[in-house]
C-alpha positions as a printed NumPy array, in Angstrom:
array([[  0.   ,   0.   ,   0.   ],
       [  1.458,   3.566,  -0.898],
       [  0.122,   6.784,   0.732],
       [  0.491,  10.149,  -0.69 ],
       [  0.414,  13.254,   2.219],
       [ -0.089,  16.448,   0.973],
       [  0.685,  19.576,   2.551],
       [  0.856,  23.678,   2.088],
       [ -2.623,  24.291,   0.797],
       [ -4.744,  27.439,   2.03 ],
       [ -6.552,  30.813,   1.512],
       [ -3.861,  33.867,  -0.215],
       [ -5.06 ,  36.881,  -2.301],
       [ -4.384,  36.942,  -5.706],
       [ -1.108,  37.179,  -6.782],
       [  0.206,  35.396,  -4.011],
       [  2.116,  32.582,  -3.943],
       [  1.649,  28.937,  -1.889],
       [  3.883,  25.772,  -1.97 ],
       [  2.437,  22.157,  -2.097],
       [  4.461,  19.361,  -0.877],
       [  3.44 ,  15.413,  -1.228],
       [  5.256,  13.   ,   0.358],
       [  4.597,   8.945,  -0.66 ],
       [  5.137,   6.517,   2.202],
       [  4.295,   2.675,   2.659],
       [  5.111,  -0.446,   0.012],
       [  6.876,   2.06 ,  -2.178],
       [  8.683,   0.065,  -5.362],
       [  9.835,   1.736,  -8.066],
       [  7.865,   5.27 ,  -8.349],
       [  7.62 ,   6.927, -11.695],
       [  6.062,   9.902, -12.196],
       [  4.68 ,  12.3  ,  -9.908],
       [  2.142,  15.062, -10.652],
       [ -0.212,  17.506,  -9.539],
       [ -4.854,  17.83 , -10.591],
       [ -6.577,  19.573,  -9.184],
       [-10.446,  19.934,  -9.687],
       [-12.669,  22.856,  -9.051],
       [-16.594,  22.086,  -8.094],
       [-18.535,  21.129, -10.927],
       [-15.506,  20.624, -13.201],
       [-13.54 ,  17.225, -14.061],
       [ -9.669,  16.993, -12.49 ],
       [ -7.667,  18.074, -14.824],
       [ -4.002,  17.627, -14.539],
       [ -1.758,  20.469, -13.353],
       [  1.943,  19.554, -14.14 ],
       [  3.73 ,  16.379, -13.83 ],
       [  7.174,  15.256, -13.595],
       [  8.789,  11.951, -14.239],
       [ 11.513,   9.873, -12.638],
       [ 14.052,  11.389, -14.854],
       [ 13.196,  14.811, -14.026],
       [ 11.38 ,  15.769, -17.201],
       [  8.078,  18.303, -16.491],
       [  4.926,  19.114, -18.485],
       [  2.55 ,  21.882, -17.503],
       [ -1.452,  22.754, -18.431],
       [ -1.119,  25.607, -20.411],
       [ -2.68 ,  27.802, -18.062],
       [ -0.245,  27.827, -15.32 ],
       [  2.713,  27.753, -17.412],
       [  5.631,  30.307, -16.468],
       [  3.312,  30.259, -13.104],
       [  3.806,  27.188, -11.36 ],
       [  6.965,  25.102, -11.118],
       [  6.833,  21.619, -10.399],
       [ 10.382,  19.738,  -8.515],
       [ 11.312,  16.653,  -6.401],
       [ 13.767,  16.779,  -4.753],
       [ 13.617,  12.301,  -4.124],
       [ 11.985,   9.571,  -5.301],
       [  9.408,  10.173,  -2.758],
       [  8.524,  13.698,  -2.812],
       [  7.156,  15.935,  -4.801],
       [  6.339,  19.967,  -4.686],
       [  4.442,  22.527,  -6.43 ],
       [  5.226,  26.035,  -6.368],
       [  2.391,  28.417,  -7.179],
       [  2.916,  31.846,  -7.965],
       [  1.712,  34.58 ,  -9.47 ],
       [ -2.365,  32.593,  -7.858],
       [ -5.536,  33.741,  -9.836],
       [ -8.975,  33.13 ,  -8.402],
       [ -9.37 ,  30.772, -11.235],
       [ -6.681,  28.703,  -9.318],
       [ -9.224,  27.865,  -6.71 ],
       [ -9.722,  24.108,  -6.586],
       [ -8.669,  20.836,  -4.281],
       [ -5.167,  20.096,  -5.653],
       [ -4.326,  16.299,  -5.688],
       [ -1.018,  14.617,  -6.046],
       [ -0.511,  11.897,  -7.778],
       [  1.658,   9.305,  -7.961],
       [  2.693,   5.77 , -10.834],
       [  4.187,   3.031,  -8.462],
       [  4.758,  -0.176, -10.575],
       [  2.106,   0.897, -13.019],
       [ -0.372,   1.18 ,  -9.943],
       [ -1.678,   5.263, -10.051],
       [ -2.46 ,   6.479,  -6.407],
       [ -4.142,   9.344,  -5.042],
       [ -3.201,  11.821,  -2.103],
       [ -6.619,  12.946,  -0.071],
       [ -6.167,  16.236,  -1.337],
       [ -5.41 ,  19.644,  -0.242],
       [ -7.386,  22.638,  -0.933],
       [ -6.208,  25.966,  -2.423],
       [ -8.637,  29.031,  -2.233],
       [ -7.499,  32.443,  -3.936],
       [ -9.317,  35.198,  -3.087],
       [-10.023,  38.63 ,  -5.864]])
């Protein structure tokens, strides 16, 4: 069993800045990629940015030059939001492949205020 613990969510005003952290513990093999969703109410989880074993990253095209994605193990992962817009606002999950297995952290929400 893996668990994901996320961390660093909250309330800031807009253009503010907030720092997620994820940490996987438990039956951990071989983890692959990490990544942030997140999912506002009413709309599907979409994925946020993502980064792979090998360090490479991919970002949704709206938070590009925004949000940086890093890990700094094979076991954690962080998200660093700046520049927050009230269209941020959603529960941010992180996400992680172990042995082809995808698991879910419970969730953290971020709120940005106009």
């Amino acid at each position: 069993q893996v668990h994901l613990v996320e961390s660093g969510g909250g309330l800031v005003q807009a253009g503010g800045s907030l720092r997620l952290s994820c940490a996987a513990s438990g039956s951990i093999g071989r983890i692959g990629a990490m990544g942030w969703y997140r999912q506002a109410p009413g709309k599907q989880r979409e994925l946020v940015a993502r980064i792979t074993s090998s360090g490479t990253t991919n970002y949704a095209d709206s938070v590009k030059g925004r949000f940086t994605i890093s890990r700094d193990n094979a076991k954690t992962v962080y998200l660093q939001m700046d520049s927050l817009k009230p269209e941020d606002t959603a529960a941010y999950y992180c996400n992680a492949v172990v042995n082809v297995f995808a698991y879910w952290g419970q969730g953290t929400q971020v709120t940005v205020s106009s």
